[in-house]
PDB file of C-alpha atoms in Angstrom:
ATOM      1  CA  GLU O   2       0.234   0.071  -0.210  1.00 59.00           C
ATOM      2  CA  ALA O   3       3.256   2.268  -0.455  1.00 62.00           C
ATOM      3  CA  ALA O   4       1.598   5.679  -1.584  1.00 93.00           C
ATOM      4  CA  VAL O   5       4.921   6.543  -3.680  1.00 97.00           C
ATOM      5  CA  THR O   6       6.339   3.734  -5.898  1.00 97.00           C
ATOM      6  CA  GLN O   7       9.389   3.731  -8.351  1.00 98.00           C
ATOM      7  CA  SER O   8      10.691   1.214 -10.912  1.00 98.00           C
ATOM      8  CA  PRO O   9      12.973  -0.090 -11.695  1.00 98.00           C
ATOM      9  CA  ARG O  10      14.421  -0.334  -8.010  1.00 97.00           C
ATOM     10  CA  SER O  11      17.551  -1.262  -9.658  1.00 98.00           C
ATOM     11  CA  LYS O  12      19.283  -0.986 -13.038  1.00 98.00           C
ATOM     12  CA  VAL O  13      22.372  -1.109 -14.959  1.00 98.00           C
ATOM     13  CA  ALA O  14      22.603   1.203 -17.967  1.00 98.00           C
ATOM     14  CA  VAL O  15      25.392   1.678 -20.732  1.00 98.00           C
ATOM     15  CA  THR O  16      27.383   5.045 -21.129  1.00 98.00           C
ATOM     16  CA  GLY O  17      25.107   7.068 -23.886  1.00 98.00           C
ATOM     17  CA  GLY O  18      21.969   4.885 -23.676  1.00 98.00           C
ATOM     18  CA  LYS O  19      18.458   6.008 -22.660  1.00 98.00           C
ATOM     19  CA  VAL O  20      17.113   5.499 -19.265  1.00 98.00           C
ATOM     20  CA  THR O  21      13.817   5.994 -17.936  1.00 98.00           C
ATOM     21  CA  LEU O  22      12.826   6.161 -14.185  1.00 98.00           C
ATOM     22  CA  SER O  23       9.036   6.056 -13.196  1.00 98.00           C
ATOM     23  CA  CYS O  24       7.352   7.279 -10.364  1.00 98.00           C
ATOM     24  CA  HIS O  25       3.950   6.446  -9.550  1.00 98.00           C
ATOM     25  CA  GLN O  26       1.549   8.107  -6.347  1.00 98.00           C
ATOM     26  CA  THR O  27      -1.492   7.498  -4.790  1.00 96.00           C
ATOM     27  CA  ASN O  28      -1.523  10.491  -2.408  1.00 94.00           C
ATOM     28  CA  ASN O  29      -3.507  12.486  -4.607  1.00 93.00           C
ATOM     29  CA  HIS O  30      -0.782  15.109  -4.500  1.00 93.00           C
ATOM     30  CA  ASP O  31      -0.090  18.049  -6.716  1.00 92.00           C
ATOM     31  CA  TYR O  32       3.538  18.335  -6.505  1.00 93.00           C
ATOM     32  CA  MET O  33       6.058  15.534  -7.658  1.00 95.00           C
ATOM     33  CA  TYR O  34       9.733  15.567  -7.280  1.00 96.00           C
ATOM     34  CA  TRP O  35      12.771  14.004  -8.365  1.00 98.00           C
ATOM     35  CA  TYR O  36      16.130  13.722  -6.256  1.00 98.00           C
ATOM     36  CA  ARG O  37      19.391  12.539  -6.636  1.00 97.00           C
ATOM     37  CA  GLN O  38      21.662  10.942  -3.756  1.00 96.00           C
ATOM     38  CA  ASP O  39      25.268  10.934  -3.594  1.00 91.00           C
ATOM     39  CA  THR O  40      27.688  10.463  -1.152  1.00 82.00           C
ATOM     40  CA  GLY O  41      28.809  13.522   0.439  1.00 79.00           C
ATOM     41  CA  HIS O  42      25.847  15.652  -1.521  1.00 83.00           C
ATOM     42  CA  GLY O  43      22.679  14.360   0.238  1.00 86.00           C
ATOM     43  CA  LEU O  44      19.823  14.977  -1.356  1.00 94.00           C
ATOM     44  CA  ARG O  45      19.728  17.313  -4.619  1.00 95.00           C
ATOM     45  CA  LEU O  46      16.562  18.330  -6.533  1.00 95.00           C
ATOM     46  CA  ILE O  47      16.516  17.285 -10.093  1.00 97.00           C
ATOM     47  CA  HIS O  48      13.289  18.479 -11.625  1.00 97.00           C
ATOM     48  CA  TYR O  49       9.744  18.781 -10.040  1.00 95.00           C
ATOM     49  CA  SER O  50       6.249  19.187 -11.029  1.00 95.00           C
ATOM     50  CA  TYR O  51       3.123  21.037  -9.547  1.00 93.00           C
ATOM     51  CA  VAL O  52       0.527  20.104 -12.438  1.00 95.00           C
ATOM     52  CA  ALA O  53       0.318  17.601 -14.909  1.00 96.00           C
ATOM     53  CA  ASP O  54       1.863  18.312 -18.345  1.00 96.00           C
ATOM     54  CA  SER O  55       4.408  20.922 -16.824  1.00 96.00           C
ATOM     55  CA  THR O  56       7.660  20.265 -15.190  1.00 97.00           C
ATOM     56  CA  GLU O  57      10.118  22.478 -13.576  1.00 96.00           C
ATOM     57  CA  LYS O  58      14.025  22.604 -13.165  1.00 96.00           C
ATOM     58  CA  GLY O  59      15.336  22.033  -9.794  1.00 95.00           C
ATOM     59  CA  ASP O  60      18.960  22.712  -8.636  1.00 94.00           C
ATOM     60  CA  ILE O  61      20.881  20.173 -11.133  1.00 97.00           C
ATOM     61  CA  PRO O  62      18.793  19.730 -14.242  1.00 98.00           C
ATOM     62  CA  ASP O  63      21.281  19.279 -16.633  1.00 98.00           C
ATOM     63  CA  GLY O  64      21.500  15.913 -18.520  1.00 98.00           C
ATOM     64  CA  TYR O  65      18.142  14.975 -17.469  1.00 98.00           C
ATOM     65  CA  LYS O  66      14.533  15.522 -18.569  1.00 98.00           C
ATOM     66  CA  ALA O  67      11.134  14.719 -16.630  1.00 98.00           C
ATOM     67  CA  SER O  68       7.856  14.253 -18.185  1.00 98.00           C
ATOM     68  CA  ARG O  69       4.201  14.275 -16.205  1.00 98.00           C
ATOM     69  CA  PRO O  70       1.603  12.948 -18.092  1.00 98.00           C
ATOM     70  CA  SER O  71      -1.247  12.761 -14.952  1.00 98.00           C
ATOM     71  CA  GLN O  72      -1.165  13.922 -11.818  1.00 97.00           C
ATOM     72  CA  GLU O  73      -0.018  10.284 -10.697  1.00 97.00           C
ATOM     73  CA  ASN O  74       3.033   9.435 -12.663  1.00 98.00           C
ATOM     74  CA  PHE O  75       6.281  11.123 -13.286  1.00 98.00           C
ATOM     75  CA  SER O  76       9.150  10.122 -14.870  1.00 98.00           C
ATOM     76  CA  LEU O  77      12.949  11.084 -14.797  1.00 98.00           C
ATOM     77  CA  ILE O  78      14.335  10.453 -18.385  1.00 98.00           C
ATOM     78  CA  LEU O  79      18.003  10.200 -19.222  1.00 98.00           C
ATOM     79  CA  GLU O  80      18.651  10.788 -22.850  1.00 96.00           C
ATOM     80  CA  LEU O  81      22.205   9.863 -22.948  1.00 98.00           C
ATOM     81  CA  ALA O  82      23.320   8.052 -19.661  1.00 98.00           C
ATOM     82  CA  SER O  83      26.686   9.319 -18.575  1.00 98.00           C
ATOM     83  CA  LEU O  84      29.113   7.508 -15.341  1.00 97.00           C
ATOM     84  CA  SER O  85      28.604  10.586 -13.531  1.00 97.00           C
ATOM     85  CA  GLN O  86      25.111  10.028 -13.229  1.00 98.00           C
ATOM     86  CA  THR O  87      25.470   6.731 -11.391  1.00 97.00           C
ATOM     87  CA  ALA O  88      23.484   7.524  -8.045  1.00 97.00           C
ATOM     88  CA  VAL O  89      20.454   6.545  -6.120  1.00 97.00           C
ATOM     89  CA  TYR O  90      17.162   8.494  -7.490  1.00 98.00           C
ATOM     90  CA  PHE O  91      14.235   9.379  -5.180  1.00 98.00           C
ATOM     91  CA  CYS O  92      10.884  10.415  -6.275  1.00 98.00           C
ATOM     92  CA  ALA O  93       8.700  12.154  -3.660  1.00 96.00           C
ATOM     93  CA  SER O  94       5.254  13.674  -3.654  1.00 95.00           C
ATOM     94  CA  SER O  95       3.589  16.566  -1.565  1.00 93.00           C
ATOM     95  CA  ASP O  96       0.625  18.913  -1.779  1.00 85.00           C
ATOM     96  CA  GLY O  97       3.310  21.931  -2.195  1.00 72.00           C
ATOM     97  CA  TYR O  98       2.199  23.902   0.723  1.00 71.00           C
ATOM     98  CA  SER O  99       4.911  25.592   2.474  1.00 64.00           C
ATOM     99  CA  GLY O 100       6.092  23.737   5.163  1.00 72.00           C
ATOM    100  CA  ASN O 101       4.320  20.292   4.433  1.00 81.00           C
ATOM    101  CA  THR O 102       5.699  17.003   4.506  1.00 90.00           C
ATOM    102  CA  LEU O 103       7.321  15.076   1.433  1.00 93.00           C
ATOM    103  CA  TYR O 104       6.555  11.385   0.999  1.00 95.00           C
ATOM    104  CA  PHE O 105       9.436   9.498  -0.639  1.00 97.00           C
ATOM    105  CA  GLY O 106       9.451   6.179  -2.771  1.00 97.00           C
ATOM    106  CA  GLU O 107      11.942   3.528  -2.089  1.00 97.00           C
ATOM    107  CA  GLY O 108      14.290   4.848  -4.673  1.00 97.00           C
ATOM    108  CA  SER O 109      15.889   3.626  -7.773  1.00 98.00           C
ATOM    109  CA  ARG O 110      19.552   2.641  -7.729  1.00 97.00           C
ATOM    110  CA  LEU O 111      21.349   3.408 -10.955  1.00 98.00           C
ATOM    111  CA  ILE O 112      24.721   1.865 -12.224  1.00 97.00           C
ATOM    112  CA  VAL O 113      25.931   3.638 -15.493  1.00 98.00           C
ATOM    113  CA  VAL O 114      28.738   1.467 -17.151  1.00 98.00           C
TER     114      VAL O 114
ATOM    115  CA  GLY V  21      21.730  32.665   1.290  1.00 86.00           C
ATOM    116  CA  ASP V  22      19.671  29.930   3.153  1.00 90.00           C
ATOM    117  CA  SER V  23      21.966  27.326   4.167  1.00 94.00           C
ATOM    118  CA  VAL V  24      21.863  24.233   6.663  1.00 96.00           C
ATOM    119  CA  THR V  25      25.322  22.498   8.056  1.00 97.00           C
ATOM    120  CA  GLN V  26      24.738  19.354  10.154  1.00 97.00           C
ATOM    121  CA  THR V  27      27.216  17.218  12.272  1.00 95.00           C
ATOM    122  CA  LYS V  28      29.557  15.235   9.883  1.00 93.00           C
ATOM    123  CA  GLY V  29      29.317  11.654  10.316  1.00 90.00           C
ATOM    124  CA  PRO V  30      29.207   8.823  10.524  1.00 95.00           C
ATOM    125  CA  VAL V  31      28.601   8.753  14.099  1.00 97.00           C
ATOM    126  CA  THR V  32      28.658   5.673  15.931  1.00 98.00           C
ATOM    127  CA  LEU V  33      27.373   4.934  19.587  1.00 98.00           C
ATOM    128  CA  SER V  34      26.721   1.770  22.028  1.00 98.00           C
ATOM    129  CA  GLU V  35      22.675   1.245  22.459  1.00 98.00           C
ATOM    130  CA  GLY V  36      21.654   2.908  25.562  1.00 98.00           C
ATOM    131  CA  THR V  37      24.068   5.918  24.853  1.00 98.00           C
ATOM    132  CA  SER V  38      22.880   9.648  24.243  1.00 98.00           C
ATOM    133  CA  LEU V  39      22.565  11.358  21.045  1.00 98.00           C
ATOM    134  CA  THR V  40      23.233  14.626  19.588  1.00 97.00           C
ATOM    135  CA  VAL V  41      23.045  15.880  16.377  1.00 98.00           C
ATOM    136  CA  ASN V  42      24.016  19.369  15.698  1.00 97.00           C
ATOM    137  CA  CYS V  43      21.935  21.277  12.954  1.00 98.00           C
ATOM    138  CA  SER V  44      22.524  24.946  12.352  1.00 97.00           C
ATOM    139  CA  TYR V  45      20.828  27.190   9.920  1.00 96.00           C
ATOM    140  CA  GLU V  46      21.021  30.658   8.218  1.00 95.00           C
ATOM    141  CA  THR V  47      18.149  32.539   6.604  1.00 92.00           C
ATOM    142  CA  LYS V  48      16.677  35.636   6.864  1.00 90.00           C
ATOM    143  CA  GLN V  49      13.206  34.212   6.474  1.00 87.00           C
ATOM    144  CA  TYR V  50      10.665  32.468   9.033  1.00 87.00           C
ATOM    145  CA  PRO V  51      11.469  28.696   8.166  1.00 90.00           C
ATOM    146  CA  THR V  52       9.937  25.366   9.035  1.00 93.00           C
ATOM    147  CA  LEU V  53      12.281  23.170  10.450  1.00 95.00           C
ATOM    148  CA  PHE V  54      12.211  19.575   9.874  1.00 96.00           C
ATOM    149  CA  TRP V  55      14.372  16.357  10.484  1.00 98.00           C
ATOM    150  CA  TYR V  56      13.711  13.585   8.294  1.00 98.00           C
ATOM    151  CA  VAL V  57      15.307  10.056   8.454  1.00 98.00           C
ATOM    152  CA  GLN V  58      16.163   7.712   6.059  1.00 97.00           C
ATOM    153  CA  TYR V  59      16.728   3.958   7.098  1.00 97.00           C
ATOM    154  CA  PRO V  60      18.833   1.409   4.980  1.00 94.00           C
ATOM    155  CA  GLY V  61      17.195   0.525   1.375  1.00 93.00           C
ATOM    156  CA  GLU V  62      14.421   3.217   2.124  1.00 95.00           C
ATOM    157  CA  GLY V  63      13.689   6.489   1.279  1.00 97.00           C
ATOM    158  CA  PRO V  64      13.495   9.587   3.694  1.00 97.00           C
ATOM    159  CA  GLN V  65      10.791   9.587   5.763  1.00 97.00           C
ATOM    160  CA  LEU V  66       9.718  12.845   8.286  1.00 96.00           C
ATOM    161  CA  LEU V  67      10.715  12.409  11.695  1.00 98.00           C
ATOM    162  CA  PHE V  68       8.923  15.435  12.943  1.00 97.00           C
ATOM    163  CA  LYS V  69       8.790  19.451  11.959  1.00 95.00           C
ATOM    164  CA  VAL V  70       8.732  22.388  13.845  1.00 93.00           C
ATOM    165  CA  PRO V  71       6.912  25.573  12.150  1.00 89.00           C
ATOM    166  CA  LYS V  72       7.554  28.015  14.841  1.00 91.00           C
ATOM    167  CA  ALA V  73      10.482  29.260  16.619  1.00 93.00           C
ATOM    168  CA  ASN V  74      10.965  28.283  20.105  1.00 93.00           C
ATOM    169  CA  GLU V  75       8.704  25.565  19.734  1.00 95.00           C
ATOM    170  CA  LYS V  76       9.628  21.632  20.425  1.00 97.00           C
ATOM    171  CA  GLY V  77       9.128  18.496  18.060  1.00 96.00           C
ATOM    172  CA  SER V  78       9.407  15.182  18.713  1.00 97.00           C
ATOM    173  CA  ASN V  79       9.114  11.396  17.581  1.00 97.00           C
ATOM    174  CA  ARG V  80       9.991   8.063  18.582  1.00 96.00           C
ATOM    175  CA  GLY V  81      11.738   9.339  21.653  1.00 97.00           C
ATOM    176  CA  PHE V  82      13.774  11.987  19.123  1.00 98.00           C
ATOM    177  CA  GLU V  83      13.506  15.734  19.779  1.00 98.00           C
ATOM    178  CA  ALA V  84      14.587  19.100  18.973  1.00 97.00           C
ATOM    179  CA  THR V  85      13.873  22.790  19.704  1.00 96.00           C
ATOM    180  CA  TYR V  86      13.519  25.367  17.319  1.00 95.00           C
ATOM    181  CA  ASP V  87      16.305  27.909  18.971  1.00 94.00           C
ATOM    182  CA  LYS V  88      15.630  31.116  16.940  1.00 93.00           C
ATOM    183  CA  GLY V  89      18.164  32.775  18.967  1.00 94.00           C
ATOM    184  CA  THR V  90      21.317  30.338  18.252  1.00 95.00           C
ATOM    185  CA  THR V  91      19.463  29.487  14.557  1.00 95.00           C
ATOM    186  CA  SER V  92      19.972  25.932  15.905  1.00 96.00           C
ATOM    187  CA  PHE V  93      17.795  22.822  15.487  1.00 97.00           C
ATOM    188  CA  HIS V  94      19.988  19.802  17.536  1.00 97.00           C
ATOM    189  CA  LEU V  95      18.736  16.123  17.372  1.00 98.00           C
ATOM    190  CA  GLN V  96      18.970  14.307  20.671  1.00 98.00           C
ATOM    191  CA  LYS V  97      17.948  11.306  22.103  1.00 98.00           C
ATOM    192  CA  ALA V  98      18.577   9.975  25.515  1.00 98.00           C
ATOM    193  CA  SER V  99      18.946   6.267  24.916  1.00 98.00           C
ATOM    194  CA  VAL V 100      19.722   5.182  21.395  1.00 98.00           C
ATOM    195  CA  GLN V 101      18.849   1.888  20.202  1.00 98.00           C
ATOM    196  CA  GLU V 102      20.296  -0.565  17.178  1.00 97.00           C
ATOM    197  CA  SER V 103      17.090   0.090  15.252  1.00 97.00           C
ATOM    198  CA  ASP V 104      17.861   3.857  15.418  1.00 98.00           C
ATOM    199  CA  SER V 105      20.912   3.205  12.655  1.00 98.00           C
ATOM    200  CA  ALA V 106      19.710   5.503   9.752  1.00 97.00           C
ATOM    201  CA  VAL V 107      20.830   8.606   8.166  1.00 97.00           C
ATOM    202  CA  TYR V 108      19.166  12.111   9.639  1.00 98.00           C
ATOM    203  CA  TYR V 109      18.717  14.908   7.628  1.00 97.00           C
ATOM    204  CA  CYS V 110      18.045  18.406   8.852  1.00 97.00           C
ATOM    205  CA  VAL V 111      15.914  20.081   6.522  1.00 95.00           C
ATOM    206  CA  LEU V 112      14.939  23.981   5.950  1.00 93.00           C
ATOM    207  CA  GLY V 113      11.584  24.770   4.301  1.00 90.00           C
ATOM    208  CA  GLY V 114       8.703  27.132   4.577  1.00 81.00           C
ATOM    209  CA  PHE V 115       9.604  29.445   1.585  1.00 79.00           C
ATOM    210  CA  GLY V 116       6.907  29.135  -0.759  1.00 76.00           C
ATOM    211  CA  ASP V 117       6.847  25.786  -2.136  1.00 72.00           C
ATOM    212  CA  ASN V 118       8.686  22.456  -1.261  1.00 72.00           C
ATOM    213  CA  SER V 119      10.868  23.122  -4.099  1.00 73.00           C
ATOM    214  CA  LYS V 120      12.858  25.376  -2.106  1.00 81.00           C
ATOM    215  CA  LEU V 121      13.422  23.242   0.629  1.00 90.00           C
ATOM    216  CA  ILE V 122      17.449  23.089   2.242  1.00 92.00           C
ATOM    217  CA  TRP V 123      18.679  19.948   2.699  1.00 94.00           C
ATOM    218  CA  GLY V 124      21.553  19.285   4.853  1.00 95.00           C
ATOM    219  CA  LEU V 125      24.134  16.604   3.787  1.00 95.00           C
ATOM    220  CA  GLY V 126      22.894  13.910   6.349  1.00 96.00           C
ATOM    221  CA  THR V 127      24.458  12.521   9.230  1.00 96.00           C
ATOM    222  CA  SER V 128      25.257   8.600   9.660  1.00 96.00           C
ATOM    223  CA  LEU V 129      24.191   6.864  13.055  1.00 97.00           C
ATOM    224  CA  VAL V 130      25.353   3.458  13.471  1.00 97.00           C
ATOM    225  CA  VAL V 131      24.399   2.324  16.980  1.00 98.00           C
ATOM    226  CA  ASN V 132      26.122  -1.274  17.784  1.00 97.00           C
ATOM    227  CA  PRO V 133      24.559  -3.766  20.175  1.00 95.00           C
TER     228      PRO V 133
END
């Protein structure tokens, strides 16, 4: 009954290949987010969205695209995967209001070789 | 600009000992302060939040006081357990929407039995 689910949970990709990470939420939240987690950097915001069919750049958007086809679904796309994009990626949702809680998925571990 | 600085880990403790994870913040605004916890193999989850200065938040035996005078929000627990082993994030928020959250780098806590 997890409210934010990510797929795949783990993936090995080839340098230069295309990777799509998917996220689905059942919280009925307007806002969805993609974060990247690396040792020494904590969590960094890549893209976010507050409405279907629209996405916004976060703090580290270079090399990533995002897609929000519906309120429930939010994808992160790496068109040309690079070694530096090896990381754990987290999707989250919230109602967006200032000071409210983010609900995270379990993460997608991406290894680019 | 806005920033958060927290204890650099890892912090290693024995069961039954006390914990303090320091968190200091800088902002000219009036933030909401959060502690998130991330257990191994999971996404971060809210431990608790405090929206007002001079108030205390608590959950699962952890507590922190929003000290506007010293701009601090230190996490404390009197007696840690092995199950508390996790990464703890201090987060600054309340600036418009949640795309503007400021995350600390996280403090890894290892509790030995």
